[in-house]
Every structure is written in structure tokens, then in C-alpha cells.
Coordinates of C-alpha atoms in Angstrom, one line a residue:
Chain A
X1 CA -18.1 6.9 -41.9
X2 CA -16.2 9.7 -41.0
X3 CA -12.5 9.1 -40.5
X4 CA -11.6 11.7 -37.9
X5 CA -13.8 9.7 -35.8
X6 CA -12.1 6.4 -36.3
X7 CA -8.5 8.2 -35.8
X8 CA -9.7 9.5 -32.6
X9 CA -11.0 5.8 -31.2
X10 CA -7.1 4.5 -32.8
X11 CA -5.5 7.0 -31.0
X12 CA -7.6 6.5 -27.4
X13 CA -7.4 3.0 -27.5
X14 CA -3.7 2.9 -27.6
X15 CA -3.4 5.5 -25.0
X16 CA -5.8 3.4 -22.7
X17 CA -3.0 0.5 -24.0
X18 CA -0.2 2.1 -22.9
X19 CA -1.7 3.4 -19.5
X20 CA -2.6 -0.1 -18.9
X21 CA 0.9 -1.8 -19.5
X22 CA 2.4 1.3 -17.5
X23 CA 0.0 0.1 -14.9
X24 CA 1.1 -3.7 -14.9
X25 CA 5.0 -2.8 -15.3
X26 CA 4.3 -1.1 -12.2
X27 CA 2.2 -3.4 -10.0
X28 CA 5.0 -6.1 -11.0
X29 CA 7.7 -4.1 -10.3
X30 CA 7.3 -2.2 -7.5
X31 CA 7.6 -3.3 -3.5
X32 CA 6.4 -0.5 -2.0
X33 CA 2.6 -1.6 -0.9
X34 CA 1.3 2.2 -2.0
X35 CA 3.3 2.3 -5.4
X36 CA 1.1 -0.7 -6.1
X37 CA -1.5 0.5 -5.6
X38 CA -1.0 3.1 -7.7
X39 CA -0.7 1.3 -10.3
X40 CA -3.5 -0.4 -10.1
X41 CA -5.2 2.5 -10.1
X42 CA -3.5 3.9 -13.3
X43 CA -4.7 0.3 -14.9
X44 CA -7.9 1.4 -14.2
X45 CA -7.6 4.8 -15.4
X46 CA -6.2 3.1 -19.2
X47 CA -9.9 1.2 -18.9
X48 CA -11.9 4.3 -18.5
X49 CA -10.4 6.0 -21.4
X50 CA -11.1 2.4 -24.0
X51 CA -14.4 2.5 -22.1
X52 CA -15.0 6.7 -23.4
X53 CA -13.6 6.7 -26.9
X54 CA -15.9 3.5 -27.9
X55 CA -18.9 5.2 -26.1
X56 CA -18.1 8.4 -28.1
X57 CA -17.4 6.0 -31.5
X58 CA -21.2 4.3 -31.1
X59 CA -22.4 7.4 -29.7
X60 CA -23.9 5.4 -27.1
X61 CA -23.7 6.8 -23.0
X62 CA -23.0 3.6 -21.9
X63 CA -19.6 3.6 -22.0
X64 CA -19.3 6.6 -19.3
X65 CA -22.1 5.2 -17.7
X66 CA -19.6 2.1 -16.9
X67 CA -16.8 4.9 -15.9
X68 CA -18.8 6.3 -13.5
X69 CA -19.7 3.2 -11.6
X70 CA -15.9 2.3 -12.0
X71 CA -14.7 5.3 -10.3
X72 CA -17.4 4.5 -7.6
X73 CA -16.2 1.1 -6.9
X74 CA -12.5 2.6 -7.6
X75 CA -13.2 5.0 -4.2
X76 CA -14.6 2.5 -2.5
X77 CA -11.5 -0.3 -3.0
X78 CA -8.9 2.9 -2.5
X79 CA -10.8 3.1 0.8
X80 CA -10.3 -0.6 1.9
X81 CA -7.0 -1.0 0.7
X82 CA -5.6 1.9 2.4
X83 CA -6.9 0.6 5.4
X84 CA -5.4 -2.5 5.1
X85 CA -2.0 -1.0 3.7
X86 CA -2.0 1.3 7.3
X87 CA -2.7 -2.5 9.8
X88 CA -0.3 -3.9 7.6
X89 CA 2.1 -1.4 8.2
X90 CA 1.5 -0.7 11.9
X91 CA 2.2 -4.6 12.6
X92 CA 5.3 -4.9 10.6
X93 CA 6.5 -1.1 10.5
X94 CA 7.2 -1.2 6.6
X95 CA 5.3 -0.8 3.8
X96 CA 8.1 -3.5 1.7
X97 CA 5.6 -6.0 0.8
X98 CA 8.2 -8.6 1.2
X99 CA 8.0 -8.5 4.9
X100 CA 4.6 -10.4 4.6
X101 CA 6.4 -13.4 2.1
X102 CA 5.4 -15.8 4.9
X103 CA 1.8 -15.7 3.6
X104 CA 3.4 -17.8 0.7
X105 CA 2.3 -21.6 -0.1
X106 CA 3.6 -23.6 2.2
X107 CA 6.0 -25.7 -0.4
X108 CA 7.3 -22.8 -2.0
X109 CA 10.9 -21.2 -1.3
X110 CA 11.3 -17.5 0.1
X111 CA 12.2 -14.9 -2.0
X112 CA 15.9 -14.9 -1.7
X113 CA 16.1 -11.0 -0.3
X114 CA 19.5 -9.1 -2.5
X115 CA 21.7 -7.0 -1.2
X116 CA 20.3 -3.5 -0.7
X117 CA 22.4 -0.7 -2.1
X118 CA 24.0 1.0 1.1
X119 CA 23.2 4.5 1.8
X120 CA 21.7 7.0 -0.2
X121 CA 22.3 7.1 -3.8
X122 CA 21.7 10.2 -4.9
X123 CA 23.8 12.9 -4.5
X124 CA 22.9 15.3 -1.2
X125 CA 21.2 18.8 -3.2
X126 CA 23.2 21.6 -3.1
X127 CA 21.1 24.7 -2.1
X128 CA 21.9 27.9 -3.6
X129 CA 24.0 30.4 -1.7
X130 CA 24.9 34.2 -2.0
X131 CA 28.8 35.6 -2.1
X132 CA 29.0 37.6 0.8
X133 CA 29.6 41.2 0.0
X134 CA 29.5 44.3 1.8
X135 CA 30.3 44.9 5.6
X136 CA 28.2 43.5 8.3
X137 CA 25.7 45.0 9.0
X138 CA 25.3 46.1 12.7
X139 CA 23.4 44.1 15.2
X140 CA 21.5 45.6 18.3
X141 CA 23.8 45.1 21.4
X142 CA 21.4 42.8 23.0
X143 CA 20.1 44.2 26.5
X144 CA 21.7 42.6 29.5
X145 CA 20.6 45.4 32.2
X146 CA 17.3 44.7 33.7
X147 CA 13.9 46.5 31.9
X148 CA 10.7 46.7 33.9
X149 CA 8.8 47.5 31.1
X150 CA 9.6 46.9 27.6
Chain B
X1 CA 6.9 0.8 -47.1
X2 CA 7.7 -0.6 -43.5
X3 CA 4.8 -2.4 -42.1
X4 CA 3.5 -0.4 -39.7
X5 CA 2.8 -3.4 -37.2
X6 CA 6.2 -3.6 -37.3
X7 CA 7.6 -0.3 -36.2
X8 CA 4.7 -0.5 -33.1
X9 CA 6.5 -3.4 -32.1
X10 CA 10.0 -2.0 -31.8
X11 CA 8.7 0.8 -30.7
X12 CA 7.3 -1.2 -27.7
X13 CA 10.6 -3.2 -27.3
X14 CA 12.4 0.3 -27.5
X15 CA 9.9 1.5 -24.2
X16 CA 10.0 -1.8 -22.2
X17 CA 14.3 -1.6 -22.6
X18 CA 14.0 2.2 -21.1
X19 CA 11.6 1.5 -18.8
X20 CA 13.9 -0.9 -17.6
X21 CA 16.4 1.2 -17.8
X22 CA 14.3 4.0 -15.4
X23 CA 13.0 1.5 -13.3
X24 CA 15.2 1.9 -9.6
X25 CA 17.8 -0.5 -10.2
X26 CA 20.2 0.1 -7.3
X27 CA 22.2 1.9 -9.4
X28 CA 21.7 5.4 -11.6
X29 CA 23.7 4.7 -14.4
X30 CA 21.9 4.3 -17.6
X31 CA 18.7 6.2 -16.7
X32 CA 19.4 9.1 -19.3
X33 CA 19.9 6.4 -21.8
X34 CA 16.5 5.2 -20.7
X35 CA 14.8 8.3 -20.9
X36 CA 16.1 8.8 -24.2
X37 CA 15.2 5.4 -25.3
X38 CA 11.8 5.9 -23.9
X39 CA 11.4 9.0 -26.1
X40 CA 12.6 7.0 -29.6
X41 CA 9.7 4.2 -28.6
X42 CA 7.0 7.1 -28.0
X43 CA 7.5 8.8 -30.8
X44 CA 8.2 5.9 -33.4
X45 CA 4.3 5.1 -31.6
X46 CA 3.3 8.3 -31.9
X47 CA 4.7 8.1 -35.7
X48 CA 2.1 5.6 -36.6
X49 CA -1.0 7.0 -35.5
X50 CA -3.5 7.8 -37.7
X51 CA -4.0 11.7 -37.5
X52 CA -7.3 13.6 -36.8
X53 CA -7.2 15.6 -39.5
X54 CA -7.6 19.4 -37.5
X55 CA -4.1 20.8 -36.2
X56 CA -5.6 22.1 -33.6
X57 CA -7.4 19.0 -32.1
X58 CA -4.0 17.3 -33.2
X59 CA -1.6 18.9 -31.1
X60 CA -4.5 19.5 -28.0
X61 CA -4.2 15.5 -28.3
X62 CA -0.7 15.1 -28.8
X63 CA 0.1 17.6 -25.4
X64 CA -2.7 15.4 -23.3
X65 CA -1.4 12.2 -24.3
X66 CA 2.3 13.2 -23.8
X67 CA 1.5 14.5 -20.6
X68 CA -0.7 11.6 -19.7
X69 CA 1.8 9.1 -20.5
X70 CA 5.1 10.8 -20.0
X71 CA 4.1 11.4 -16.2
X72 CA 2.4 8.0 -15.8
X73 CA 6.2 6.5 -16.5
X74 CA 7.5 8.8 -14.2
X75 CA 5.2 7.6 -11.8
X76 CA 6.1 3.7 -11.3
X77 CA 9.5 4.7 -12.2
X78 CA 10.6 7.3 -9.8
X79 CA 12.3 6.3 -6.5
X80 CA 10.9 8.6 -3.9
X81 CA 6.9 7.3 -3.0
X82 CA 5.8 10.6 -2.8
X83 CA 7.1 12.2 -6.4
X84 CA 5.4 8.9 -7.7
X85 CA 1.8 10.1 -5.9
X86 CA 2.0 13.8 -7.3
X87 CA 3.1 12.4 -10.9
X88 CA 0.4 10.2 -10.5
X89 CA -1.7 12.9 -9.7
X90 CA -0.3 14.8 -12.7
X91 CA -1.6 11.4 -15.1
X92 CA -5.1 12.2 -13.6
X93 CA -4.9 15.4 -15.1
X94 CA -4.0 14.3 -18.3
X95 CA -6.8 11.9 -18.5
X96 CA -9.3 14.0 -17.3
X97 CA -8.0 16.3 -20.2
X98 CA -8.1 13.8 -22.6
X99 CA -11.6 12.7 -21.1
X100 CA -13.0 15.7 -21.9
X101 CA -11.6 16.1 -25.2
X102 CA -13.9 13.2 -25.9
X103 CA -17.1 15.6 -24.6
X104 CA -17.2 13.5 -21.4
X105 CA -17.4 16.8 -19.0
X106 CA -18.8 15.1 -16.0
X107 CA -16.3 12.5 -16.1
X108 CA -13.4 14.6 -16.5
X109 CA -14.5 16.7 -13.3
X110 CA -15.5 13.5 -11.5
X111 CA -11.9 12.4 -12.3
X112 CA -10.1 15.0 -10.7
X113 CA -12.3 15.3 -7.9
X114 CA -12.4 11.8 -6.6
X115 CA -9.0 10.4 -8.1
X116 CA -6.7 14.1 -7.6
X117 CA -9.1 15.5 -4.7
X118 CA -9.4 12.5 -2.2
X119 CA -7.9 9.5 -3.4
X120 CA -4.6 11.1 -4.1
X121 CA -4.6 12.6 -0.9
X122 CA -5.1 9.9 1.7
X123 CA -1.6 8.4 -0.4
X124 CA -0.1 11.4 0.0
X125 CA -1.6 11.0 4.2
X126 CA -0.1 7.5 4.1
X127 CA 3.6 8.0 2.4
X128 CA 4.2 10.4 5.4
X129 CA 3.7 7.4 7.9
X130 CA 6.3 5.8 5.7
X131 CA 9.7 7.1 4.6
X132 CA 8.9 9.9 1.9
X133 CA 12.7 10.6 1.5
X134 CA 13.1 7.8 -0.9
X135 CA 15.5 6.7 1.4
X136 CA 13.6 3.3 1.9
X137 CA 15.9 0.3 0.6
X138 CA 12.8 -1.2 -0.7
X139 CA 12.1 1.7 -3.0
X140 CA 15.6 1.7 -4.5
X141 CA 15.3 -2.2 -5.9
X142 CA 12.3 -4.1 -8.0
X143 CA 11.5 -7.6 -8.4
X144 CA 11.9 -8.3 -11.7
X145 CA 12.3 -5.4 -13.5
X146 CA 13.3 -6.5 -16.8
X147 CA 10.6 -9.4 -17.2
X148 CA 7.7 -7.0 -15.7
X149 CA 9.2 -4.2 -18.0
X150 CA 8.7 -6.6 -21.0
X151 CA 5.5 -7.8 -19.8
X152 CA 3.8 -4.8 -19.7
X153 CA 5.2 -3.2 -23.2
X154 CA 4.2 -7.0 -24.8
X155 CA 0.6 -6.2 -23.5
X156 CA 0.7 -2.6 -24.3
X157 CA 2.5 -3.2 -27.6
X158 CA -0.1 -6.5 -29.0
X159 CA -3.0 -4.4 -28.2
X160 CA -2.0 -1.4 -30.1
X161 CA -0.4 -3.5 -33.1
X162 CA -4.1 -4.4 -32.6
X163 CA -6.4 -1.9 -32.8
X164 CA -3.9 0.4 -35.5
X165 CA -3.8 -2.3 -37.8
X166 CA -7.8 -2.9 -37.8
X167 CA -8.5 1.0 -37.5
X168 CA -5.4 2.8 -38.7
X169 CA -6.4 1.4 -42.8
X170 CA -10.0 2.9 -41.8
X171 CA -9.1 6.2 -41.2
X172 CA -6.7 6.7 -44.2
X173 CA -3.6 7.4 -42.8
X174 CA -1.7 3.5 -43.5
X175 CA -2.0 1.2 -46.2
X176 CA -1.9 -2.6 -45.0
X177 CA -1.5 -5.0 -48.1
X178 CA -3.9 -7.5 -46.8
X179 CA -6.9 -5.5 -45.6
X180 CA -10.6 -6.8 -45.5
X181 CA -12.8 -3.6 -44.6
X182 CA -15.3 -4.6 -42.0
X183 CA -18.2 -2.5 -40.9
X184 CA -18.7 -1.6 -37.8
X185 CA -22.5 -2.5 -36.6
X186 CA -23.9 0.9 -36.1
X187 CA -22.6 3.5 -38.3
X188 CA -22.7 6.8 -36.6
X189 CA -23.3 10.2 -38.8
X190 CA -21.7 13.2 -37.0
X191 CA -24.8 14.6 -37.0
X192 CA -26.3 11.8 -35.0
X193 CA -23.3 12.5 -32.7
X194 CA -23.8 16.1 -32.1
X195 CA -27.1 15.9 -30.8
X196 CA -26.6 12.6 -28.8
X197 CA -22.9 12.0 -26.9
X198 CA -21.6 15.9 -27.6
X199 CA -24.8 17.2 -27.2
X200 CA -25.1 20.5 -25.3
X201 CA -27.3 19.1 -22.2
X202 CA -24.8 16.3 -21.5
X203 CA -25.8 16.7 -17.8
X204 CA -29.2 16.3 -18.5
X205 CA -28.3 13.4 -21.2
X206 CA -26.3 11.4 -18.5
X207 CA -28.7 11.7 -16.0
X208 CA -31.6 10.9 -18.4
X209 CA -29.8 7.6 -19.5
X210 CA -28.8 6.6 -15.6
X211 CA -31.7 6.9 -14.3
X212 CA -34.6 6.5 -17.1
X213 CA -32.5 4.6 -19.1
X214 CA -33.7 7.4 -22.2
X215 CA -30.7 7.9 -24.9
X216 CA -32.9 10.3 -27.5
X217 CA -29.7 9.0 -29.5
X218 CA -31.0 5.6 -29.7
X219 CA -34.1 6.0 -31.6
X220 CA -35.9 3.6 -33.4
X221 CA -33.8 0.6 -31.0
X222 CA -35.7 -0.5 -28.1
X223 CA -35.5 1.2 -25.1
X224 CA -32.5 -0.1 -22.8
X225 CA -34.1 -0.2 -18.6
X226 CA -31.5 2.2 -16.5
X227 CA -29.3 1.8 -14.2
X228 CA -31.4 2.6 -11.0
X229 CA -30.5 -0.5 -9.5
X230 CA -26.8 -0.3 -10.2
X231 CA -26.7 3.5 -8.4
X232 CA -28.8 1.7 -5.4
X233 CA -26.1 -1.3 -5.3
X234 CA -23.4 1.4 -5.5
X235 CA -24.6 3.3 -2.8
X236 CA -24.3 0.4 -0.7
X237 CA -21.3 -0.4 -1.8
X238 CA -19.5 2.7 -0.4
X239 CA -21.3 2.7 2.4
X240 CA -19.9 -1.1 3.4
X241 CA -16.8 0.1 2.4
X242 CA -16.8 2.9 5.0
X243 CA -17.6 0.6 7.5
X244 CA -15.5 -2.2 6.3
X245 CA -12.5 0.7 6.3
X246 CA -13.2 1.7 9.9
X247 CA -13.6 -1.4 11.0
X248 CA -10.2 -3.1 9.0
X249 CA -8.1 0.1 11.0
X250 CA -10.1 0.1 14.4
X251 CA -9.4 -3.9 14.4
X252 CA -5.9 -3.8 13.6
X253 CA -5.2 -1.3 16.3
X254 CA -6.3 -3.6 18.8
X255 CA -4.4 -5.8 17.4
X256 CA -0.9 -4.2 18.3
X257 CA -1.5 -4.2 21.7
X258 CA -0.5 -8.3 21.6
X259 CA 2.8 -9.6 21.1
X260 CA 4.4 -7.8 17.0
X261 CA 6.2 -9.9 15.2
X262 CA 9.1 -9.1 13.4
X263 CA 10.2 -10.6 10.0
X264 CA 12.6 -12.7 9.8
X265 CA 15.4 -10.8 8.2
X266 CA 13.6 -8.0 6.9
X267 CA 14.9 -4.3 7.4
X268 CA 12.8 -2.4 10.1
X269 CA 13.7 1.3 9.3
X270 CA 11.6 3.8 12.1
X271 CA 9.3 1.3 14.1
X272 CA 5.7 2.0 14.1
X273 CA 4.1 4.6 15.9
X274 CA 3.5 4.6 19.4
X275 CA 0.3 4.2 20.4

């Protein structure tokens, strides 16, 4: 058994791992509907990489076999979603996926909504800008008289 | 010597704390600490994996999976929506990278074309609708943070405690005091890998094993049937989902000509779109 071979399935599988709990931190975390999805998406992505690195370690096609029909079925739910992430945001105008809370059980309490930091947090950027130097240069006198032709 | 089960798990307590701490919080103290914190937890991970013996497929590795990982943070973590889609763009990248460091060219192309090529574009289509300043009160706060933050590294942190401590002993690199050596059920030679899985016709070798279900790798096992059905189903599949996606939008157009309703208490920045 050769061990560069078993440090390379170590090492993939704990990539695939940490892609993976990225993935849920994410999907748990985040209110923006897209972000989400995203997420989910990068989940998936942590799954193909297990999937390769064990069809590599049994040298067996299988395993990307399985990745390309994931990616398939990953276009295909990208697809739907987005199209229910645009309705969804043309009947409430925000992609906060609070706003549809009243889809909740009908016993349970609302999310208690916090107080939104006011304004924008980050500093406005500050674009570069040149000393001026040197005279002015001159500017055409613009042409008041009338021109037939130019 | 320290267990090495135990540094992976402090090093996952060390990444759920910054991810925490780099999550939007309302506030943007203590982000630098999280980055920073972030960086101890990788690398104290990083520490404990086993190595693969060639610099140079060590550090090709340890560049993909940095990049791989470092921009997949970046990309639940970041405020603005549309930063998040090109660093998760950037994480496609990565993995394709690291995909075809494993000799799986046709997956590594296929990743960047249908994840970085069209999937990643119609986000990008859809943040614009939304506000892509990062200005959106709902980007600037999470549910949860801290539990999600520790959910994820507990997930990320058992499987890797996991598969290091089963593998890690195998490969040479870490000494466990109560090891049992199990072997694996097929033992692979490298020359059985080099003319199946990295063989030089891995176009014609994928094909061969979709469609005939023929793995000239597998000999002497009974041939497996292919996967002529499943490319059928799959077929179908996106083709009801095409539908199914026109459909979903053409419906819900309709929709707005009736009455909207507005959320109770929810912030409406920019209304929709007229139609």
C-alpha cells in the first residue's frame, strides 16, 4: 500500500470536510436568499471532492461518475431555485428570507426581528486624487457666433 | 507527544470562534482578530496532515487547498452579496484545481464551466435585482452566528478528527498509541492506478465506464451494467427543470398583477420592478 496515496485521500477528505461545514455555517447563518444558496452549493462542492479522492484511492470511475450526475442535478436545482428566489422576490421586493416567516407552524412565535445597524458601516472609499500642479491649461473659447458648417 | 485528535479539535474551536468573529455582526470590530484566529485554526489543521511525500505535489496541494478554503470563508462571510458570488466563484477554481490534481480532467473543466460559467452567472444576474452595495440591512446581521459558527466547525472538525486518526497512522506521518491497522478491501498497486483512474485516455475511460459500464481497471470482478439509464433520467431531468423554471417565473409574474402583500414589519428597501 503505498502511503502517498493514503496522505492524499487524508488530506481530500478533510478538505471536502471543511468545504462542507463552510457550507452549513453559511446556509445557517446567512438571510440573504442567494447567499444560501450558495452555500448549498459549496456543500455540494465538499461532496464531490470526498466523492473523487475515494474514486482515485479504489481506482474505481465511479466516484466521478457520481460527480458528474451531481453537477447535472446541481444545474438543474440552481435553475429552479433561482426561479423561485426571483417570484419570491418580485412579490415581497427583498431577498431577506425573513420576510416570508409567516410560512412558519402555526403555534410557533415569530422571529423577534433586532435592531438593524443604521446606515452604512463601512467607511465611504476614498479615491485617489492628484496635487494639482502646473497652470491651467487653456481651454477653447467655446463658439457662441453662429457656424453654418462645422 | 500531543494527540493529534486533539490539536484538530482546537483547531476547529479556534475556526468556528473566527468565523464568528468574520461573520457580519452589525459591528466591524474584532474581524482582524477573526481573520487571524481563523489562520492559527488552519494551520494548526494544516499541521496535522499527513504529507505526500513530493514537495512539489505538497505545496501544488497546499496553494489549492488554501485558496479553496480561504475564499470559501470569504464567501459566507463577506457582507456585500456580490463579493460573496465572485469568492465563491474563486472556491470553484480551487476545486477544480484540486479536482484535477486527483487526474479527474473532465470534471475539473466541467466544474468551471457549469458552476463558474453559468451557474455563477445567473447569481451574479440576480444580486443586481437586489441591492449589490451591501447596503441591505439583512446582509449586515445573521441568525445565529455563534451556534451555526460552532455547528459547522463541530461537523467539519469530528469528520476530520475522523478520517486523520484512521488514515493519518497509515500513511506514516502520526503515531496513535492505540492503533489496530485495518485493510482496506481492495488494495490498489500504483501500477494498477496508472493504467486505470490516471490513465492517459481518461476521456475514452469515462465514457467507456458511463455508457458500457467497461472499467479495464476492474478485471477479473464482474462486469458492473452502466449508467445508460441514469444519463436518460438525467436528461429528463434538466429538461423538466427548464420547464419547471419557466414556468415557476412566467406564473409568478402573473401573479403580481393581484393585490402584493407587504410584511408585516419587514424593511422594504427599492420596491420591485415595474412591470
Amino acid at each position: 500500500m503505498n502511503n502517498g496515496e493514503l496522505a492524499l485521500l487524508n488530506d481530500y477528505l478533510v478538505v471536502g470536510a471543511i468545504l462542507f461545514g463552510l457550507g452549513v455555517i453559511g446556509f445557517l447563518s446567512r438571510r440573504n436568499m442567494i447567499v444560501m444558496f450558495l452555500a448549498v452549493e459549496m456543500m455540494l462542492q465538499g461532496v464531490s471532492l470526498s466523492l473523487v479522492a475515494w474514486g482515485r484511492f479504489y481506482n474505481d470511475l465511479a466516484g466521478q461518475i457520481l460527480v458528474l450526475f451531481i453537477i447535472a442535478v446541481a444545474a438543474c436545482e440552481a435553475a429552479i431555485a433561482l426561479a423561485l428566489i426571483l417570484v419570491l422576490f418580485y412579490r415581497r421586493g427583498t431577498l431577506d428570507v425573513i420576510a416570508w416567516q409567516d410560512l412558519r407552524e402555526a403555534d410557533q412565535p415569530p422571529y423577534a426581528e433586532e435592531e438593524f445597524p443604521e446606515g452604512p458601516e463601512e467607511v465611504p472609499p476614498r479615491w485617489p486624487s492628484l496635487t494639482p500642479a502646473g497652470r491651467p491649461p487653456e481651454t477653447p473659447r467655446p463658439q457662441t457666433d453662429y457656424r453654418p458648417h462645422v | 507527544m500531543i494527540d493529534p485528535r486533539r490539536i484538530i479539535m482546537v483547531a476547529a474551536l479556534l475556526g468556528a470562534v473566527g468565523i464568528w468573529l468574520l461573520l457580519p455582526r452589525g459591528k466591524v470590530r474584532g474581524r482582524l482578530l477573526g481573520l487571524a484566529l481563523g489562520a492559527v485554526g488552519l494551520g494548526l489543521l494544516a499541521s496535522q496532515m499527513p504529507g505526500l511525500g513530493d514537495w512539489v505535489a505538497q505545496s501544488l496541494f497546499a496553494v489549492l487547498a488554501a485558496v479553496t478554503v480561504v475564499s470559501a470563508a470569504a464567501a459566507i462571510t463577506l457582507r456585500n452579496p456580490v463579493y460573496c458570488a465572485i469568492w465563491f466563484g474563486m472556491s470553484l477554481l480551487g476545486t477544480a484545481g484540486l479536482l484535477l490534481f486527483q487526474g479527474a480532467q473532465f470534471l475539473a473543466v466541467a466544474t468551471v464551466v457549469v458552476y463558474a460559467g453559468a451557474i455563477l452567472v445567473i447569481f451574479l444576474f440576480l444580486l443586481m435585482l437586489a441591492e449589490p452595495g451591501g447596503r441591505a440591512p439583512y446582509d449586515r446581521v445573521t441568525w445565529e452566528g455563534l451556534v451555526s459558527a460552532f455547528a459547522g466547525a463541530f461537523i467539519a472538525g469530528i469528520l476530520s478528527m475522523t478520517v486523520t486518526s484512521v488514515l493519518a497512522p497509515r500513511a506514516g506521518s502520526i503515531e496513535l498509541s492505540q492503533w489496530e491497522p485495518v485493510e482496506p478491501p481492495v488494495a490498489v498497486t500504483d501500477q494498477q492506478r496508472q493504467q486505470g483512474i490516471l490513465a492517459d485516455n481518461h476521456m475514452q475511460q469515462i465514457g467507456g465506464a458511463l455508457f458500457d459500464g467497461r472499467q479495464p481497471t476492474r478485471e477479473g470482478q464482474s462486469p458492473k451494467p452502466g449508467y445508460l439509464i441514469a444519463v436518460e433520467v438525467a436528461g429528463v431531468l434538466l429538461l423538466a427543470a427548464l420547464v419547471g423554471a419557466a414556468v415557476i417565473v412566467g406564473r409568478g409574474r402573473q401573479a403580481l398583477s393581484g393585490p402584493r402583500v407587504e410584511p408585516a414589519g419587514s424593511p422594504s428597501p427599492g420596491g420591485p420592478p415595474d412591470e
